[in-house]
CSV table of N, CA and C in Angstrom, one decimal:
chain,number,residue,atom,x,y,z
Z,1,SER,N,-6.8,81.5,-28.3
Z,1,SER,CA,-7.3,80.9,-27.1
Z,1,SER,C,-7.2,79.4,-27.3
Z,2,LEU,N,-7.0,78.7,-26.2
Z,2,LEU,CA,-6.8,77.2,-26.2
Z,2,LEU,C,-8.2,76.5,-26.6
Z,3,LEU,N,-9.3,77.2,-26.4
Z,3,LEU,CA,-10.6,76.6,-26.7
Z,3,LEU,C,-10.8,76.6,-28.2
Z,4,ASN,N,-10.1,77.3,-29.0
Z,4,ASN,CA,-10.4,77.4,-30.4
Z,4,ASN,C,-9.6,76.5,-31.3
Z,5,LYS,N,-8.8,75.6,-30.6
Z,5,LYS,CA,-8.0,74.7,-31.4
Z,5,LYS,C,-8.0,73.3,-30.8
Z,6,SER,N,-7.6,72.3,-31.6
Z,6,SER,CA,-7.5,70.9,-31.2
Z,6,SER,C,-6.2,70.8,-30.4
Z,7,MET,N,-6.2,69.9,-29.4
Z,7,MET,CA,-5.0,69.8,-28.6
Z,7,MET,C,-5.0,68.4,-27.9
Z,8,TRP,N,-3.8,68.0,-27.5
Z,8,TRP,CA,-3.6,66.8,-26.6
Z,8,TRP,C,-3.4,67.3,-25.2
Z,9,SER,N,-4.0,66.6,-24.3
Z,9,SER,CA,-3.8,67.0,-22.9
Z,9,SER,C,-2.5,66.4,-22.4
Z,10,GLU,N,-2.0,67.0,-21.3
Z,10,GLU,CA,-0.8,66.4,-20.6
Z,10,GLU,C,-1.3,65.1,-20.0
Z,11,PRO,N,-0.5,64.1,-20.0
Z,11,PRO,CA,-0.9,62.8,-19.4
Z,11,PRO,C,-1.5,62.9,-18.0
Z,12,TYR,N,-2.4,62.1,-17.7
Z,12,TYR,CA,-3.0,62.1,-16.3
Z,12,TYR,C,-3.5,60.7,-16.0
Z,13,TYR,N,-3.7,60.5,-14.7
Z,13,TYR,CA,-4.3,59.2,-14.3
Z,13,TYR,C,-5.8,59.3,-14.1
Z,14,ASP,N,-6.5,58.5,-14.9
Z,14,ASP,CA,-8.0,58.6,-14.9
Z,14,ASP,C,-8.6,57.8,-13.8
Z,15,GLU,N,-8.4,58.3,-12.6
Z,15,GLU,CA,-8.9,57.7,-11.4
Z,15,GLU,C,-10.4,57.6,-11.3
Z,16,GLY,N,-11.0,56.5,-11.1
Z,16,GLY,CA,-12.5,56.3,-11.1
Z,16,GLY,C,-13.1,56.1,-12.4
Z,17,GLY,N,-12.3,56.3,-13.5
Z,17,GLY,CA,-12.8,56.1,-14.8
Z,17,GLY,C,-12.2,54.8,-15.3
Z,18,ALA,N,-11.3,54.9,-16.2
Z,18,ALA,CA,-10.6,53.7,-16.7
Z,18,ALA,C,-9.5,53.2,-15.8
Z,19,ASP,N,-9.2,54.0,-14.8
Z,19,ASP,CA,-8.1,53.7,-13.8
Z,19,ASP,C,-6.8,53.4,-14.5
Z,20,VAL,N,-6.5,54.1,-15.5
Z,20,VAL,CA,-5.2,54.0,-16.2
Z,20,VAL,C,-4.6,55.4,-16.5
Z,21,ALA,N,-3.3,55.4,-16.8
Z,21,ALA,CA,-2.7,56.7,-17.2
Z,21,ALA,C,-3.0,56.9,-18.7
Z,22,MET,N,-3.4,58.1,-19.0
Z,22,MET,CA,-3.9,58.4,-20.4
Z,22,MET,C,-3.7,59.8,-20.7
Z,23,THR,N,-3.9,60.1,-22.0
Z,23,THR,CA,-3.9,61.4,-22.5
Z,23,THR,C,-5.2,61.6,-23.3
Z,24,THR,N,-5.7,62.8,-23.5
Z,24,THR,CA,-6.9,63.0,-24.2
Z,24,THR,C,-6.7,64.0,-25.3
Z,25,TYR,N,-7.3,63.7,-26.5
Z,25,TYR,CA,-7.3,64.6,-27.6
Z,25,TYR,C,-8.6,65.3,-27.7
Z,26,SER,N,-8.6,66.6,-27.7
Z,26,SER,CA,-9.9,67.4,-27.7
Z,26,SER,C,-9.9,68.2,-29.0
Z,27,LYS,N,-11.1,68.2,-29.6
Z,27,LYS,CA,-11.3,69.0,-30.9
Z,27,LYS,C,-12.6,69.7,-30.7
Z,28,PRO,N,-12.6,71.1,-30.8
Z,28,PRO,CA,-13.9,71.8,-30.7
Z,28,PRO,C,-14.7,71.6,-32.0
Z,29,ILE,N,-16.0,71.5,-31.8
Z,29,ILE,CA,-16.9,71.4,-33.0
Z,29,ILE,C,-17.8,72.6,-33.0
Z,30,TYR,N,-17.9,73.3,-34.1
Z,30,TYR,CA,-18.7,74.5,-34.3
Z,30,TYR,C,-19.9,74.3,-35.1
Z,31,ASP,N,-21.0,75.1,-34.8
Z,31,ASP,CA,-22.2,75.0,-35.7
Z,31,ASP,C,-21.9,75.9,-36.9
Z,32,ARG,N,-23.0,76.0,-37.8
Z,32,ARG,CA,-22.8,76.8,-39.0
Z,32,ARG,C,-22.6,78.2,-38.8
Z,33,ASP,N,-23.0,78.7,-37.6
Z,33,ASP,CA,-22.8,80.2,-37.3
Z,33,ASP,C,-21.4,80.4,-36.6
Z,34,GLY,N,-20.6,79.4,-36.5
Z,34,GLY,CA,-19.3,79.5,-35.8
Z,34,GLY,C,-19.3,79.5,-34.3
Z,35,ASN,N,-20.4,79.0,-33.7
Z,35,ASN,CA,-20.5,78.9,-32.3
Z,35,ASN,C,-20.1,77.5,-31.8
Z,36,LEU,N,-19.4,77.5,-30.7
Z,36,LEU,CA,-18.9,76.2,-30.2
Z,36,LEU,C,-20.2,75.5,-29.7
Z,37,CYS,N,-20.3,74.2,-30.2
Z,37,CYS,CA,-21.5,73.5,-29.8
Z,37,CYS,C,-21.1,72.2,-29.1
Z,38,ALA,N,-19.9,71.7,-29.3
Z,38,ALA,CA,-19.5,70.5,-28.7
Z,38,ALA,C,-18.0,70.4,-28.7
Z,39,ILE,N,-17.4,69.5,-27.9
Z,39,ILE,CA,-16.0,69.2,-28.0
Z,39,ILE,C,-15.9,67.7,-28.1
Z,40,PHE,N,-15.3,67.2,-29.2
Z,40,PHE,CA,-15.0,65.8,-29.5
Z,40,PHE,C,-13.7,65.4,-28.7
Z,41,THR,N,-13.8,64.3,-27.9
Z,41,THR,CA,-12.6,63.9,-27.2
Z,41,THR,C,-12.3,62.4,-27.5
Z,42,ALA,N,-11.1,62.1,-27.5
Z,42,ALA,CA,-10.7,60.6,-27.6
Z,42,ALA,C,-9.6,60.4,-26.6
Z,43,ASP,N,-9.7,59.3,-25.8
Z,43,ASP,CA,-8.7,59.0,-24.8
Z,43,ASP,C,-7.7,58.0,-25.4
Z,44,LEU,N,-6.4,58.1,-25.0
Z,44,LEU,CA,-5.4,57.2,-25.4
Z,44,LEU,C,-4.6,56.7,-24.2
Z,45,SER,N,-4.6,55.4,-24.0
Z,45,SER,CA,-3.9,54.8,-22.9
Z,45,SER,C,-2.4,55.0,-23.1
Z,46,LEU,N,-1.7,55.5,-22.0
Z,46,LEU,CA,-0.2,55.6,-22.1
Z,46,LEU,C,0.4,54.2,-22.2
Z,47,GLU,N,-0.2,53.2,-21.6
Z,47,GLU,CA,0.3,51.8,-21.8
Z,47,GLU,C,0.4,51.4,-23.2
Z,48,TRP,N,-0.7,51.7,-23.9
Z,48,TRP,CA,-0.8,51.4,-25.4
Z,48,TRP,C,0.3,52.2,-26.1
Z,49,LEU,N,0.4,53.5,-25.8
Z,49,LEU,CA,1.3,54.3,-26.5
Z,49,LEU,C,2.8,53.9,-26.2
Z,50,THR,N,3.1,53.5,-25.0
Z,50,THR,CA,4.4,53.0,-24.6
Z,50,THR,C,4.7,51.7,-25.4
Z,51,ASN,N,3.8,50.8,-25.5
Z,51,ASN,CA,4.0,49.6,-26.3
Z,51,ASN,C,4.2,49.9,-27.7
Z,52,LEU,N,3.5,50.8,-28.3
Z,52,LEU,CA,3.6,51.2,-29.7
Z,52,LEU,C,5.0,51.8,-30.0
Z,53,ILE,N,5.3,52.9,-29.2
Z,53,ILE,CA,6.5,53.6,-29.4
Z,53,ILE,C,7.7,52.8,-29.0
Z,54,GLY,N,7.5,51.9,-28.0
Z,54,GLY,CA,8.6,51.0,-27.6
Z,54,GLY,C,9.1,50.1,-28.7
Z,55,LYS,N,8.3,49.9,-29.7
Z,55,LYS,CA,8.7,49.0,-30.8
Z,55,LYS,C,9.7,49.7,-31.7
Z,56,ILE,N,9.9,51.0,-31.6
Z,56,ILE,CA,10.8,51.8,-32.4
Z,56,ILE,C,12.2,51.5,-31.8
Z,57,LYS,N,12.9,50.6,-32.4
Z,57,LYS,CA,14.2,50.2,-32.0
Z,57,LYS,C,15.1,50.0,-33.2
Z,58,PRO,N,15.8,51.1,-33.6
Z,58,PRO,CA,16.7,51.0,-34.7
Z,58,PRO,C,17.9,50.1,-34.5
Z,59,TYR,N,18.2,49.9,-33.2
Z,59,TYR,CA,19.3,49.0,-32.9
Z,59,TYR,C,18.9,48.1,-31.7
Z,60,LYS,N,19.6,46.9,-31.6
Z,60,LYS,CA,19.2,45.9,-30.6
Z,60,LYS,C,19.1,46.5,-29.2
Z,61,ASN,N,20.0,47.3,-28.8
Z,61,ASN,CA,20.0,47.8,-27.4
Z,61,ASN,C,19.5,49.2,-27.3
Z,62,SER,N,18.8,49.7,-28.3
Z,62,SER,CA,18.3,51.1,-28.2
Z,62,SER,C,16.9,51.1,-27.6
Z,63,TYR,N,16.4,52.2,-27.2
Z,63,TYR,CA,15.1,52.4,-26.7
Z,63,TYR,C,14.6,53.8,-27.0
Z,64,THR,N,13.3,54.0,-26.8
Z,64,THR,CA,12.6,55.2,-27.1
Z,64,THR,C,11.9,55.7,-25.9
Z,65,PHE,N,12.0,57.1,-25.7
Z,65,PHE,CA,11.1,57.6,-24.6
Z,65,PHE,C,10.5,58.9,-25.1
Z,66,ALA,N,9.5,59.4,-24.5
Z,66,ALA,CA,8.8,60.6,-24.9
Z,66,ALA,C,8.5,61.4,-23.6
Z,67,LEU,N,8.6,62.7,-23.8
Z,67,LEU,CA,8.3,63.7,-22.7
Z,67,LEU,C,7.1,64.5,-23.0
Z,68,GLY,N,6.3,64.8,-22.0
Z,68,GLY,CA,5.2,65.7,-22.1
Z,68,GLY,C,5.7,67.2,-22.1
Z,69,ARG,N,4.8,68.1,-22.2
Z,69,ARG,CA,5.2,69.5,-22.2
Z,69,ARG,C,5.9,69.9,-20.9
Z,70,GLY,N,5.5,69.2,-19.8
Z,70,GLY,CA,6.1,69.5,-18.5
Z,70,GLY,C,7.3,68.7,-18.1
Z,71,ALA,N,7.9,68.0,-19.1
Z,71,ALA,CA,9.1,67.2,-18.9
Z,71,ALA,C,8.8,65.8,-18.3
Z,72,LYS,N,7.5,65.5,-18.0
Z,72,LYS,CA,7.2,64.2,-17.4
Z,72,LYS,C,7.3,63.1,-18.5
Z,73,TYR,N,7.8,62.0,-18.1
Z,73,TYR,CA,7.9,60.8,-19.0
Z,73,TYR,C,6.5,60.4,-19.3
Z,74,ILE,N,6.1,60.3,-20.6
Z,74,ILE,CA,4.8,59.8,-21.0
Z,74,ILE,C,5.0,58.4,-21.7
Z,75,VAL,N,6.3,58.2,-22.2
Z,75,VAL,CA,6.6,56.9,-22.7
Z,75,VAL,C,8.0,56.6,-22.2
Z,76,HIS,N,8.3,55.4,-21.7
Z,76,HIS,CA,9.6,55.0,-21.2
Z,76,HIS,C,9.6,53.5,-21.0
Z,77,PRO,N,10.7,52.8,-21.3
Z,77,PRO,CA,10.7,51.3,-21.1
Z,77,PRO,C,10.5,50.9,-19.7
Z,78,ASP,N,11.0,51.8,-18.7
Z,78,ASP,CA,10.8,51.6,-17.3
Z,78,ASP,C,9.4,52.2,-17.0
Z,79,ARG,N,8.4,51.3,-16.9
Z,79,ARG,CA,7.0,51.8,-16.7
Z,79,ARG,C,6.8,52.6,-15.4
Z,80,GLU,N,7.7,52.4,-14.4
Z,80,GLU,CA,7.5,53.1,-13.2
Z,80,GLU,C,7.8,54.7,-13.4
Z,81,LYS,N,8.5,55.0,-14.4
Z,81,LYS,CA,8.8,56.4,-14.7
Z,81,LYS,C,7.6,57.1,-15.4
Z,82,VAL,N,6.8,56.4,-16.1
Z,82,VAL,CA,5.7,56.9,-16.9
Z,82,VAL,C,4.7,57.6,-16.0
Z,83,ASN,N,4.5,58.9,-16.2
Z,83,ASN,CA,3.6,59.7,-15.5
Z,83,ASN,C,4.0,59.9,-14.0
Z,84,ASN,N,5.1,59.4,-13.6
Z,84,ASN,CA,5.6,59.6,-12.2
Z,84,ASN,C,6.8,60.4,-12.1
Z,85,GLU,N,7.7,60.4,-13.1
Z,85,GLU,CA,9.0,61.2,-13.0
Z,85,GLU,C,9.1,62.1,-14.2
Z,86,THR,N,10.0,63.1,-14.0
Z,86,THR,CA,10.4,63.9,-15.1
Z,86,THR,C,11.8,63.6,-15.4
Z,87,ILE,N,12.2,64.1,-16.6
Z,87,ILE,CA,13.6,63.9,-17.0
Z,87,ILE,C,14.6,64.6,-16.0
Z,88,PHE,N,14.1,65.7,-15.4
Z,88,PHE,CA,14.9,66.4,-14.4
Z,88,PHE,C,15.0,65.7,-13.1
Z,89,THR,N,14.0,65.0,-12.7
Z,89,THR,CA,14.2,64.2,-11.4
Z,89,THR,C,15.2,63.1,-11.6
Z,90,VAL,N,15.3,62.5,-12.8
Z,90,VAL,CA,16.3,61.5,-13.2
Z,90,VAL,C,17.7,62.2,-13.2
Z,91,ALA,N,17.8,63.4,-13.8
Z,91,ALA,CA,19.0,64.1,-13.9
Z,91,ALA,C,19.6,64.4,-12.5
Z,92,ILE,N,18.7,64.8,-11.6
Z,92,ILE,CA,19.1,65.1,-10.3
Z,92,ILE,C,19.5,63.9,-9.5
Z,93,SER,N,18.7,62.8,-9.6
Z,93,SER,CA,19.0,61.6,-8.9
Z,93,SER,C,20.3,60.9,-9.4
Z,94,THR,N,20.7,61.1,-10.6
Z,94,THR,CA,21.9,60.4,-11.2
Z,94,THR,C,23.0,61.4,-11.3
Z,95,ASP,N,22.8,62.7,-10.9
Z,95,ASP,CA,23.8,63.8,-11.0
Z,95,ASP,C,24.4,63.9,-12.4
Z,96,ASN,N,23.5,63.8,-13.4
Z,96,ASN,CA,23.9,63.8,-14.8
Z,96,ASN,C,23.5,65.1,-15.4
Z,97,THR,N,24.4,66.0,-15.7
Z,97,THR,CA,24.1,67.3,-16.3
Z,97,THR,C,23.7,67.2,-17.7
Z,98,VAL,N,24.2,66.2,-18.4
Z,98,VAL,CA,23.8,66.0,-19.8
Z,98,VAL,C,22.3,65.6,-20.0
Z,99,ILE,N,21.8,64.8,-19.0
Z,99,ILE,CA,20.4,64.5,-19.1
Z,99,ILE,C,19.6,65.8,-18.9
Z,100,LYS,N,20.0,66.6,-18.0
Z,100,LYS,CA,19.3,67.9,-17.7
Z,100,LYS,C,19.3,68.7,-19.0
Z,101,GLN,N,20.5,68.8,-19.7
Z,101,GLN,CA,20.6,69.6,-20.9
Z,101,GLN,C,19.7,69.0,-22.0
Z,102,ILE,N,19.6,67.7,-22.1
Z,102,ILE,CA,18.7,67.1,-23.1
Z,102,ILE,C,17.3,67.4,-22.8
Z,103,GLY,N,16.9,67.3,-21.5
Z,103,GLY,CA,15.6,67.6,-21.1
Z,103,GLY,C,15.2,69.1,-21.4
Z,104,GLU,N,16.1,70.0,-21.2
Z,104,GLU,CA,15.8,71.4,-21.5
Z,104,GLU,C,15.6,71.6,-23.0
Z,105,LYS,N,16.4,71.0,-23.8
Z,105,LYS,CA,16.3,71.1,-25.2
Z,105,LYS,C,15.0,70.4,-25.7
Z,106,MET,N,14.7,69.3,-25.1
Z,106,MET,CA,13.4,68.6,-25.6
Z,106,MET,C,12.2,69.4,-25.2
Z,107,ILE,N,12.1,69.9,-24.0
Z,107,ILE,CA,10.9,70.6,-23.7
Z,107,ILE,C,10.9,72.0,-24.3
Z,108,GLY,N,12.0,72.4,-24.8
Z,108,GLY,CA,12.1,73.7,-25.5
Z,108,GLY,C,11.8,73.5,-27.0
Z,109,GLY,N,11.4,72.3,-27.4
Z,109,GLY,CA,11.0,72.1,-28.8
Z,109,GLY,C,12.1,72.0,-29.8
Z,110,LYS,N,13.3,71.7,-29.3
Z,110,LYS,CA,14.5,71.6,-30.1
Z,110,LYS,C,14.6,70.2,-30.7
Z,111,GLU,N,15.4,70.1,-31.8
Z,111,GLU,CA,15.7,68.9,-32.5
Z,111,GLU,C,17.2,68.7,-32.5
Z,112,GLY,N,17.7,67.5,-32.2
Z,112,GLY,CA,19.2,67.4,-32.2
Z,112,GLY,C,19.7,66.1,-31.7
Z,113,MET,N,21.0,66.0,-31.4
Z,113,MET,CA,21.6,64.8,-30.9
Z,113,MET,C,22.7,65.2,-29.9
Z,114,MET,N,22.8,64.4,-28.9
Z,114,MET,CA,23.9,64.6,-27.9
Z,114,MET,C,24.4,63.2,-27.5
Z,115,THR,N,25.7,63.2,-27.1
Z,115,THR,CA,26.3,62.0,-26.6
Z,115,THR,C,26.4,62.0,-25.1
Z,116,MET,N,26.3,60.9,-24.4
Z,116,MET,CA,26.4,60.9,-22.9
Z,116,MET,C,26.8,59.5,-22.5
Z,117,MET,N,27.3,59.4,-21.3
Z,117,MET,CA,27.5,58.1,-20.6
Z,117,MET,C,26.2,57.7,-19.9
Z,118,LEU,N,25.8,56.5,-20.2
Z,118,LEU,CA,24.5,56.0,-19.5
Z,118,LEU,C,24.8,54.6,-19.0
Z,119,ASP,N,24.8,54.4,-17.7
Z,119,ASP,CA,25.1,53.1,-17.1
Z,119,ASP,C,26.5,52.6,-17.6
Z,120,GLY,N,27.5,53.5,-17.8
Z,120,GLY,CA,28.8,53.1,-18.2
Z,120,GLY,C,29.0,52.8,-19.7
Z,121,VAL,N,28.0,53.2,-20.4
Z,121,VAL,CA,28.0,52.9,-21.9
Z,121,VAL,C,27.8,54.3,-22.6
Z,122,MET,N,28.7,54.6,-23.5
Z,122,MET,CA,28.6,55.8,-24.3
Z,122,MET,C,27.4,55.7,-25.3
Z,123,THR,N,26.5,56.6,-25.2
Z,123,THR,CA,25.3,56.5,-26.0
Z,123,THR,C,25.0,57.8,-26.8
Z,124,PHE,N,24.3,57.7,-27.9
Z,124,PHE,CA,23.8,58.8,-28.7
Z,124,PHE,C,22.3,59.0,-28.2
Z,125,VAL,N,21.9,60.2,-28.0
Z,125,VAL,CA,20.5,60.5,-27.8
Z,125,VAL,C,20.0,61.4,-28.9
Z,126,PHE,N,19.1,60.9,-29.8
Z,126,PHE,CA,18.5,61.7,-30.8
Z,126,PHE,C,17.1,62.1,-30.4
Z,127,TYR,N,16.8,63.4,-30.5
Z,127,TYR,CA,15.5,63.9,-30.0
Z,127,TYR,C,14.9,64.9,-31.0
Z,128,ALA,N,13.6,64.9,-31.0
Z,128,ALA,CA,12.9,65.8,-31.9
Z,128,ALA,C,11.5,66.1,-31.3
Z,129,PRO,N,10.9,67.3,-31.6
Z,129,PRO,CA,9.6,67.6,-31.1
Z,129,PRO,C,8.5,66.9,-31.9
Z,130,VAL,N,7.4,66.6,-31.2
Z,130,VAL,CA,6.2,66.1,-31.9
Z,130,VAL,C,5.3,67.3,-32.0
Z,131,GLU,N,5.3,68.0,-33.1
Z,131,GLU,CA,4.7,69.3,-33.2
Z,131,GLU,C,3.2,69.3,-32.8
Z,132,VAL,N,2.5,68.4,-33.2
Z,132,VAL,CA,1.0,68.3,-33.0
Z,132,VAL,C,0.7,68.3,-31.5
Z,133,THR,N,1.5,67.6,-30.7
Z,133,THR,CA,1.2,67.4,-29.3
Z,133,THR,C,1.9,68.4,-28.4
Z,134,GLY,N,3.0,68.9,-28.8
Z,134,GLY,CA,3.8,69.7,-27.9
Z,134,GLY,C,4.8,68.8,-27.1
Z,135,TRP,N,4.8,67.5,-27.4
Z,135,TRP,CA,5.7,66.6,-26.7
Z,135,TRP,C,7.0,66.5,-27.4
Z,136,SER,N,7.9,65.7,-26.9
Z,136,SER,CA,9.2,65.5,-27.6
Z,136,SER,C,9.5,64.0,-27.4
Z,137,ILE,N,10.1,63.4,-28.5
Z,137,ILE,CA,10.5,62.0,-28.5
Z,137,ILE,C,12.0,61.9,-28.6
Z,138,ALA,N,12.6,60.8,-28.0
Z,138,ALA,CA,14.0,60.6,-28.1
Z,138,ALA,C,14.3,59.1,-28.3
Z,139,ILE,N,15.3,58.9,-29.0
Z,139,ILE,CA,15.8,57.5,-29.2
Z,139,ILE,C,17.2,57.4,-28.6
Z,140,VAL,N,17.5,56.5,-27.7
Z,140,VAL,CA,18.7,56.3,-27.1
Z,140,VAL,C,19.4,55.1,-27.7
Z,141,CYS,N,20.6,55.3,-28.3
Z,141,CYS,CA,21.3,54.2,-29.0
Z,141,CYS,C,22.8,54.1,-28.5
Z,142,PRO,N,23.2,53.0,-28.0
Z,142,PRO,CA,24.7,52.8,-27.7
Z,142,PRO,C,25.5,53.1,-28.9
Z,143,VAL,N,26.6,53.8,-28.7
Z,143,VAL,CA,27.5,54.2,-29.8
Z,143,VAL,C,28.0,52.9,-30.5
Z,144,LYS,N,28.4,51.9,-29.7
Z,144,LYS,CA,28.9,50.7,-30.3
Z,144,LYS,C,27.9,50.0,-31.2
Z,145,ASP,N,26.6,50.1,-30.9
Z,145,ASP,CA,25.6,49.5,-31.8
Z,145,ASP,C,25.5,50.2,-33.1
Z,146,VAL,N,25.6,51.6,-33.0
Z,146,VAL,CA,25.5,52.4,-34.2
Z,146,VAL,C,26.6,52.1,-35.2
Z,147,PHE,N,27.8,51.9,-34.6
Z,147,PHE,CA,29.0,51.7,-35.5
Z,147,PHE,C,29.3,50.2,-35.7
Z,148,ALA,N,28.6,49.3,-35.2
Z,148,ALA,CA,28.8,47.9,-35.3
Z,148,ALA,C,28.8,47.4,-36.8
Z,149,SER,N,27.8,47.9,-37.5
Z,149,SER,CA,27.8,47.5,-39.0
Z,149,SER,C,28.9,48.1,-39.7
Z,150,LEU,N,29.3,49.3,-39.3
Z,150,LEU,CA,30.4,50.0,-40.0
Z,150,LEU,C,31.7,49.2,-39.8
Z,151,SER,N,31.9,48.7,-38.6
Z,151,SER,CA,33.1,47.9,-38.2
Z,151,SER,C,33.1,46.6,-39.1
Z,152,LYS,N,32.0,45.9,-39.2
Z,152,LYS,CA,31.9,44.7,-40.1
Z,152,LYS,C,32.3,45.1,-41.5
Z,153,THR,N,31.7,46.2,-42.0
Z,153,THR,CA,32.0,46.6,-43.4
Z,153,THR,C,33.5,46.9,-43.6
Z,154,THR,N,34.1,47.6,-42.6
Z,154,THR,CA,35.5,47.9,-42.7
Z,154,THR,C,36.4,46.6,-42.7
Z,155,PHE,N,36.0,45.7,-41.8
Z,155,PHE,CA,36.7,44.4,-41.8
Z,155,PHE,C,36.7,43.7,-43.1
Z,156,TRP,N,35.5,43.6,-43.7
Z,156,TRP,CA,35.4,42.9,-45.0
Z,156,TRP,C,36.1,43.7,-46.1
Z,157,LEU,N,36.1,45.0,-46.0
Z,157,LEU,CA,36.8,45.8,-47.0
Z,157,LEU,C,38.3,45.6,-47.0
Z,158,ILE,N,38.9,45.5,-45.8
Z,158,ILE,CA,40.3,45.2,-45.6
Z,158,ILE,C,40.6,43.8,-46.1
Z,159,ILE,N,39.8,42.8,-45.8
Z,159,ILE,CA,40.1,41.4,-46.3
Z,159,ILE,C,40.1,41.4,-47.9
Z,160,ILE,N,39.1,42.1,-48.5
Z,160,ILE,CA,39.0,42.2,-49.9
Z,160,ILE,C,40.3,42.9,-50.5
Z,161,MET,N,40.7,44.0,-49.8
Z,161,MET,CA,41.9,44.7,-50.3
Z,161,MET,C,43.1,43.8,-50.2
Z,162,ILE,N,43.3,43.0,-49.1
Z,162,ILE,CA,44.4,42.2,-49.0
Z,162,ILE,C,44.4,41.1,-50.1
Z,163,ILE,N,43.3,40.5,-50.3
Z,163,ILE,CA,43.2,39.5,-51.4
Z,163,ILE,C,43.5,40.1,-52.7
Z,164,GLY,N,43.0,41.3,-53.0
Z,164,GLY,CA,43.3,42.0,-54.2
Z,164,GLY,C,44.8,42.3,-54.4
Z,165,LEU,N,45.4,42.7,-53.3
Z,165,LEU,CA,46.9,43.0,-53.4
Z,165,LEU,C,47.7,41.7,-53.6
Z,166,ILE,N,47.2,40.6,-53.0
Z,166,ILE,CA,47.9,39.3,-53.2
Z,166,ILE,C,47.8,38.9,-54.7
Z,167,LEU,N,46.6,39.1,-55.2
Z,167,LEU,CA,46.3,38.7,-56.6
Z,167,LEU,C,47.2,39.6,-57.6
Z,168,ILE,N,47.2,40.9,-57.3
Z,168,ILE,CA,48.0,41.8,-58.2
Z,168,ILE,C,49.5,41.5,-58.1
Z,169,PHE,N,49.9,41.2,-56.9
Z,169,PHE,CA,51.3,40.8,-56.7
Z,169,PHE,C,51.7,39.5,-57.5
Z,170,ASN,N,50.8,38.5,-57.4
Z,170,ASN,CA,51.0,37.3,-58.2
Z,170,ASN,C,51.0,37.5,-59.7
Z,171,ILE,N,50.1,38.4,-60.1
Z,171,ILE,CA,50.0,38.7,-61.6
Z,171,ILE,C,51.3,39.4,-62.0
Z,172,CYS,N,51.7,40.3,-61.2
Z,172,CYS,CA,53.0,41.0,-61.5
Z,172,CYS,C,54.2,40.1,-61.6
Z,173,LEU,N,54.2,39.1,-60.7
Z,173,LEU,CA,55.3,38.1,-60.7
Z,173,LEU,C,55.2,37.3,-62.0
Z,174,LEU,N,54.0,36.9,-62.4
Z,174,LEU,CA,53.9,36.1,-63.6
Z,174,LEU,C,54.3,36.9,-64.9
Z,175,VAL,N,53.9,38.2,-64.9
Z,175,VAL,CA,54.3,39.0,-66.1
Z,175,VAL,C,55.8,39.3,-66.1
Z,176,ILE,N,56.3,39.6,-65.0
Z,176,ILE,CA,57.8,40.0,-64.9
Z,176,ILE,C,58.6,38.7,-65.1
Z,177,GLY,N,58.2,37.6,-64.5
Z,177,GLY,CA,59.0,36.4,-64.4
Z,177,GLY,C,58.9,35.7,-65.7
C-alpha cells in the first residue's frame, strides 16, 4: 500500500498556501506497536529544484530536464513548461516522434541515450530514472559540443605527428648524407 512507504508527490501548484509549484515528500511515522501515528512531510519548490538541476551542464550548450511519473515537466530551462506541459504535448506540437519515444522510455523507467534533431542541431539525449521519486532526468547535449574537445585533440595529435615526421626525415638525411 502507498501509505506504508515514503514517497514524493507528483508536482502541484500550492494555491492559497505558498502559491508556488512544488512537490512534497511524505514519510509515515509509526509508534512502537507499528500503528501509523503521523506523516512527516517536506515541501520542495520546483523553482528551487529547477535552479539546482539547471546547473548540471556538462557542456556549454547543454541543459537538463526532468519528468514526473505522468510525463509532466518538473524541471526545464523554459519555466513555462514546468508543471504546465508534458513531453508528449511538446512531441505533438513539434511533430517530433523521437521526443515521443524518449518520453515513453523515460516514464517507463528506462535508462539510455538517443540522438535527435532539435532546432536544427543534432543532439544527444541521455536519460535515466530517479528511482527514489519515480521521476526521470535527461541531459540534452549538442553532438558538436560533445566532440569539440575530441576535434581539438585530433588536431594537436596531427600537428605533433607532422613535426615528428619532419624531425625523423631530417635525422635520416643527416645519417644517410
